[in-house]
mmCIF file of C-alpha atoms in Angstrom:
data_model
loop_
_atom_site.group_PDB
_atom_site.id
_atom_site.type_symbol
_atom_site.label_atom_id
_atom_site.label_comp_id
_atom_site.label_asym_id
_atom_site.label_seq_id
_atom_site.Cartn_x
_atom_site.Cartn_y
_atom_site.Cartn_z
ATOM 1 C CA MET A 545 -34.679 -7.235 8.534
ATOM 2 C CA SER A 546 -36.211 -7.000 11.738
ATOM 3 C CA ARG A 547 -39.567 -8.753 12.376
ATOM 4 C CA ARG A 548 -40.689 -6.305 14.673
ATOM 5 C CA PRO A 549 -43.156 -3.541 13.195
ATOM 6 C CA LEU A 550 -41.215 -1.163 10.872
ATOM 7 C CA THR A 551 -41.169 2.545 11.718
ATOM 8 C CA ARG A 552 -39.745 5.888 10.416
ATOM 9 C CA ASP A 553 -36.985 5.618 13.008
ATOM 10 C CA GLN A 554 -35.803 2.599 11.440
ATOM 11 C CA LEU A 555 -35.980 4.282 8.129
ATOM 12 C CA LEU A 556 -33.932 7.106 9.545
ATOM 13 C CA GLU A 557 -31.261 4.781 10.961
ATOM 14 C CA VAL A 558 -30.929 3.106 7.688
ATOM 15 C CA LYS A 559 -30.409 6.213 5.803
ATOM 16 C CA ARG A 560 -27.856 7.459 8.449
ATOM 17 C CA SER A 561 -26.027 4.091 7.870
ATOM 18 C CA ILE A 562 -26.122 4.516 4.188
ATOM 19 C CA SER A 563 -24.818 8.012 4.398
ATOM 20 C CA SER A 564 -21.948 6.948 6.806
ATOM 21 C CA LEU A 565 -20.976 4.015 4.539
ATOM 22 C CA LYS A 566 -20.762 6.236 1.407
ATOM 23 C CA LYS A 567 -18.719 8.734 3.283
ATOM 24 C CA GLY A 568 -16.347 5.831 4.341
ATOM 25 C CA LYS A 569 -16.393 4.719 0.616
ATOM 26 C CA GLU A 570 -15.146 8.105 -0.466
ATOM 27 C CA ILE A 571 -12.495 8.302 2.169
ATOM 28 C CA LEU A 572 -11.138 4.709 0.956
ATOM 29 C CA GLU A 573 -11.254 5.838 -2.641
ATOM 30 C CA ARG A 574 -9.250 8.880 -1.822
ATOM 31 C CA LYS A 575 -6.784 6.737 -0.156
ATOM 32 C CA ARG A 576 -6.892 4.220 -3.006
ATOM 33 C CA ASP A 577 -5.902 7.357 -5.341
ATOM 34 C CA THR A 578 -3.216 8.320 -3.158
ATOM 35 C CA LEU A 579 -1.851 5.030 -3.039
ATOM 36 C CA LEU A 580 -1.836 4.695 -6.663
ATOM 37 C CA GLN A 581 -0.005 8.011 -7.078
ATOM 38 C CA LEU A 582 2.637 7.210 -4.420
ATOM 39 C CA MET A 583 3.130 3.772 -6.271
ATOM 40 C CA GLU A 584 3.575 5.388 -9.503
ATOM 41 C CA ASP A 585 6.191 7.834 -8.214
ATOM 42 C CA ASP A 586 8.026 5.135 -6.543
ATOM 43 C CA LYS A 587 7.882 2.572 -9.409
ATOM 44 C CA LYS A 588 9.335 5.357 -11.936
ATOM 45 C CA ARG A 589 12.253 5.761 -9.133
ATOM 46 C CA PHE A 590 12.444 2.047 -8.789
ATOM 47 C CA ARG A 591 12.976 1.521 -12.428
ATOM 48 C CA GLU A 592 15.909 4.130 -12.484
ATOM 49 C CA ILE A 593 17.467 2.674 -9.379
ATOM 50 C CA LYS A 594 17.193 -0.820 -10.765
ATOM 51 C CA GLY A 595 18.805 0.335 -13.842
ATOM 52 C CA ALA A 596 21.555 1.760 -11.932
ATOM 53 C CA PHE A 597 21.998 -1.290 -9.986
ATOM 54 C CA LEU A 598 22.336 -3.448 -12.986
ATOM 55 C CA ARG A 599 24.945 -1.159 -14.419
ATOM 56 C CA SER A 600 26.744 -1.191 -11.220
ATOM 57 C CA CYS A 601 26.872 -4.989 -11.263
ATOM 58 C CA THR A 602 28.099 -4.972 -14.899
ATOM 59 C CA LYS A 603 30.988 -2.632 -13.645
ATOM 60 C CA ILE A 604 31.676 -4.988 -10.773
ATOM 61 C CA TYR A 605 31.938 -7.974 -12.964
ATOM 62 C CA SER A 606 34.317 -6.184 -15.363
ATOM 63 C CA SER A 607 36.524 -4.786 -12.710
ATOM 64 C CA TYR A 608 36.340 -8.286 -10.788
ATOM 65 C CA ALA A 609 37.512 -10.108 -14.102
ATOM 66 C CA LEU A 610 40.386 -7.679 -14.515
ATOM 67 C CA ALA A 611 41.474 -7.998 -10.627
ATOM 68 C CA ARG A 612 41.237 -11.726 -10.978
ATOM 69 C CA LEU A 613 43.216 -11.653 -14.308
ATOM 70 C CA HIS A 614 46.130 -9.396 -13.039
ATOM 71 C CA ASP A 615 46.214 -10.208 -9.307
ATOM 72 C CA GLY A 616 45.045 -13.834 -9.174
ATOM 73 C CA GLU A 617 42.158 -15.833 -7.267
ATOM 74 C CA ALA A 618 44.283 -15.604 -3.988
ATOM 75 C CA SER A 619 44.318 -11.924 -3.925
ATOM 76 C CA ILE A 620 40.503 -11.791 -4.535
ATOM 77 C CA SER A 621 39.937 -14.218 -1.790
ATOM 78 C CA LEU A 622 42.032 -12.047 0.609
ATOM 79 C CA LEU A 623 40.126 -8.955 -0.371
ATOM 80 C CA GLY A 624 36.866 -10.751 0.551
ATOM 81 C CA ILE A 625 38.367 -11.946 4.057
ATOM 82 C CA SER A 626 39.306 -8.173 4.495
ATOM 83 C CA ILE A 627 35.954 -6.594 3.789
ATOM 84 C CA PRO A 628 33.897 -6.673 7.087
ATOM 85 C CA GLN A 629 30.364 -7.703 7.366
ATOM 86 C CA SER A 630 27.790 -4.874 7.330
ATOM 87 C CA LYS A 631 25.794 -3.958 10.239
ATOM 88 C CA VAL A 632 22.387 -3.156 9.267
ATOM 89 C CA ALA A 633 20.077 -0.568 11.049
ATOM 90 C CA GLN A 634 16.324 -0.813 10.546
ATOM 91 C CA ARG A 635 13.626 2.042 10.806
ATOM 92 C CA LEU A 636 9.968 1.648 10.716
ATOM 93 C CA ASN A 637 8.004 4.018 8.192
ATOM 94 C CA GLN A 638 4.342 4.547 7.795
ATOM 95 C CA ALA A 639 2.384 5.940 4.807
ATOM 96 C CA MET A 640 -1.435 5.878 4.348
ATOM 97 C CA GLY A 641 -1.735 3.494 7.400
ATOM 98 C CA CYS A 642 0.840 1.295 5.751
ATOM 99 C CA LYS A 643 3.875 0.163 7.900
ATOM 100 C CA TYR A 644 6.924 -0.823 6.295
ATOM 101 C CA PRO A 645 10.657 -1.146 7.305
ATOM 102 C CA SER A 646 13.888 0.627 5.663
ATOM 103 C CA PHE A 647 17.176 -0.754 5.967
ATOM 104 C CA TYR A 648 20.460 1.214 6.280
ATOM 105 C CA PRO A 649 24.181 0.250 6.772
ATOM 106 C CA ASP A 650 25.432 1.360 10.090
ATOM 107 C CA GLU A 651 28.860 1.806 8.711
ATOM 108 C CA ASN A 652 30.577 3.202 5.516
ATOM 109 C CA PHE A 653 32.316 1.053 3.021
ATOM 110 C CA PRO A 654 36.041 0.821 4.002
ATOM 111 C CA SER A 655 38.419 2.719 1.936
ATOM 112 C CA PRO A 656 41.045 0.869 -0.188
ATOM 113 C CA MET A 657 43.758 1.873 2.346
ATOM 114 C CA GLU A 658 41.837 0.043 5.256
ATOM 115 C CA LEU A 659 41.543 -3.065 3.123
ATOM 116 C CA TYR A 660 44.941 -3.592 1.537
ATOM 117 C CA ASP A 661 48.402 -2.113 0.703
ATOM 118 C CA PRO A 662 48.064 -0.472 -2.841
ATOM 119 C CA MET A 663 51.782 -1.177 -3.393
ATOM 120 C CA LEU A 664 51.212 -4.926 -3.433
ATOM 121 C CA PHE A 665 48.231 -4.823 -5.588
ATOM 122 C CA SER A 666 47.274 -3.747 -9.055
ATOM 123 C CA ILE A 667 45.059 -0.912 -9.926
ATOM 124 C CA TYR A 668 42.233 -3.051 -10.860
ATOM 125 C CA ILE A 669 41.754 -4.194 -7.135
ATOM 126 C CA ASP A 670 41.084 -0.330 -6.426
ATOM 127 C CA MET A 671 38.833 -0.137 -9.168
ATOM 128 C CA LEU A 672 36.824 -3.159 -7.867
ATOM 129 C CA ILE A 673 36.551 -1.889 -4.336
ATOM 130 C CA GLN A 674 35.278 1.605 -5.742
ATOM 131 C CA ASP A 675 32.721 -0.279 -7.884
ATOM 132 C CA LEU A 676 31.539 -2.207 -4.918
ATOM 133 C CA ALA A 677 31.109 1.246 -2.802
ATOM 134 C CA GLU A 678 29.225 2.790 -5.538
ATOM 135 C CA ALA A 679 26.946 -0.451 -6.084
ATOM 136 C CA ARG A 680 26.359 -0.581 -2.204
ATOM 137 C CA LYS A 681 24.716 2.881 -2.128
ATOM 138 C CA VAL A 682 22.449 2.050 -4.987
ATOM 139 C CA LEU A 683 21.788 -1.348 -3.341
ATOM 140 C CA TRP A 684 20.189 -0.025 -0.203
ATOM 141 C CA GLU A 685 17.942 2.381 -2.093
ATOM 142 C CA TYR A 686 16.799 -0.495 -4.355
ATOM 143 C CA ILE A 687 16.141 -2.736 -1.314
ATOM 144 C CA ASN A 688 13.909 -0.131 0.473
ATOM 145 C CA LEU A 689 12.144 0.933 -2.592
ATOM 146 C CA HIS A 690 11.152 -2.814 -3.372
ATOM 147 C CA VAL A 691 10.126 -3.388 0.302
ATOM 148 C CA LYS A 692 7.865 -0.047 0.354
ATOM 149 C CA LEU A 693 6.438 -1.068 -3.056
ATOM 150 C CA LYS A 694 5.389 -4.530 -1.953
ATOM 151 C CA ALA A 695 4.002 -2.771 1.412
ATOM 152 C CA LEU A 696 1.939 -0.406 -0.656
ATOM 153 C CA GLU A 697 0.674 -3.068 -3.034
ATOM 154 C CA GLY A 698 -0.612 -4.964 -0.021
ATOM 155 C CA GLU A 699 -2.299 -1.859 1.441
ATOM 156 C CA LEU A 700 -3.977 -1.061 -2.088
ATOM 157 C CA HIS A 701 -5.195 -4.645 -2.258
ATOM 158 C CA LYS A 702 -6.790 -4.411 1.169
ATOM 159 C CA THR A 703 -8.403 -0.919 0.171
ATOM 160 C CA LEU A 704 -9.756 -2.153 -2.982
ATOM 161 C CA LEU A 705 -11.328 -5.175 -1.295
ATOM 162 C CA ARG A 706 -13.020 -2.870 1.192
ATOM 163 C CA ILE A 707 -14.308 -0.469 -1.394
ATOM 164 C CA ASN A 708 -15.537 -3.699 -3.405
ATOM 165 C CA THR A 709 -17.274 -5.101 -0.223
ATOM 166 C CA MET A 710 -19.067 -1.585 0.344
ATOM 167 C CA GLU A 711 -20.169 -1.569 -3.398
ATOM 168 C CA GLN A 712 -21.124 -5.185 -3.981
ATOM 169 C CA ASN A 713 -22.515 -6.087 -0.633
ATOM 170 C CA LEU A 714 -23.023 -3.589 2.159
ATOM 171 C CA LEU A 715 -24.672 -0.648 0.300
ATOM 172 C CA PRO A 716 -26.930 -2.956 -1.911
ATOM 173 C CA LYS A 717 -28.315 -4.535 1.175
ATOM 174 C CA LEU A 718 -28.844 -1.118 3.140
ATOM 175 C CA GLU A 719 -30.442 0.142 -0.098
ATOM 176 C CA GLU A 720 -32.834 -2.732 -0.363
ATOM 177 C CA GLU A 721 -33.684 -2.366 3.322
ATOM 178 C CA LYS A 722 -34.482 1.071 2.832
ATOM 179 C CA ARG A 723 -36.737 0.420 -0.164
ATOM 180 C CA GLN A 724 -38.736 -2.159 1.978
ATOM 181 C CA ILE A 725 -39.089 -0.037 4.923
ATOM 182 C CA THR A 726 -40.272 2.938 2.602
ATOM 183 C CA PHE A 727 -42.642 0.693 0.689
ATOM 184 C CA TYR A 728 -44.037 -0.719 4.005
ATOM 185 C CA LEU A 729 -44.564 2.672 5.564
ATOM 186 C CA ASN A 730 -46.115 4.103 2.385
ATOM 187 C CA GLU A 731 -48.488 1.326 2.332
ATOM 188 C CA LYS A 732 -49.420 1.570 5.791
ATOM 189 C CA GLU A 733 -49.967 5.438 5.477
ATOM 190 C CA ARG A 734 -52.145 4.656 2.234
ATOM 191 C CA GLN A 735 -54.321 2.109 4.321
ATOM 192 C CA GLU A 736 -54.639 4.617 7.162
ATOM 193 C CA ARG A 737 -55.853 7.292 4.869
ATOM 194 C CA PHE A 738 -58.217 4.916 3.276
ATOM 195 C CA ILE A 739 -59.660 3.817 6.712
ATOM 196 C CA THR A 740 -59.883 7.441 7.866
ATOM 197 C CA LYS A 741 -61.581 8.445 4.667
ATOM 198 C CA SER A 742 -64.046 5.603 4.825
ATOM 199 C CA TRP A 743 -64.890 6.479 8.469
ATOM 200 C CA LEU A 744 -65.514 10.032 7.816
ATOM 201 C CA LYS A 745 -67.871 9.034 4.790
ATOM 202 C CA LYS A 746 -69.763 6.678 6.989
ATOM 203 C CA ARG A 747 -69.892 9.355 9.848
ATOM 204 C CA LYS A 748 -71.485 11.920 7.316
ATOM 205 C CA ILE A 749 -73.898 9.305 5.939
ATOM 206 C CA ILE A 750 -75.226 8.469 9.613
ATOM 207 C CA GLY A 751 -75.145 12.016 10.666
ATOM 208 C CA GLY A 752 -76.952 13.135 7.341
#
């Protein structure tokens, strides 16, 4: 609270600050609600993708076991060497003031014909490669949704913190300041009326 004499201009200034703060709080609350809705939609999709990814892992494990049984460990090792490392591209996204990256493979998964001679290996090697290619598609969506959800959760945390600061700290202080200024001005006005009334009464008696 300022030590200078309180004025109606100060009261108006505090009221404007309260109004601006409440509008800002409403904007943040709408942002919070939108973030929660986005997260709910993405969490639903994430659960679906996670299930699909786990099923893909089960298929890979099964086809890997069969390929290893029929073609041997050396064939699996040779296949691993034949599969090139993926080059990954990155794209920056933005939602509700929140920035997060998405990752995409620059190249498609190689076809079986590019990796080995089908005449030299069993069908289980082909199954393994197909299962790896399918899992790869699901994997990137799984990763990107996970990254997005983490970013949205961080933005939601910051938004909730700002709302809480307004509710628990800034607004109560401004409301208290408004009450004190209002009380001071009302008391000052009451005293001025009393002085004026007393002066008029004395003047009437003297003039009487």
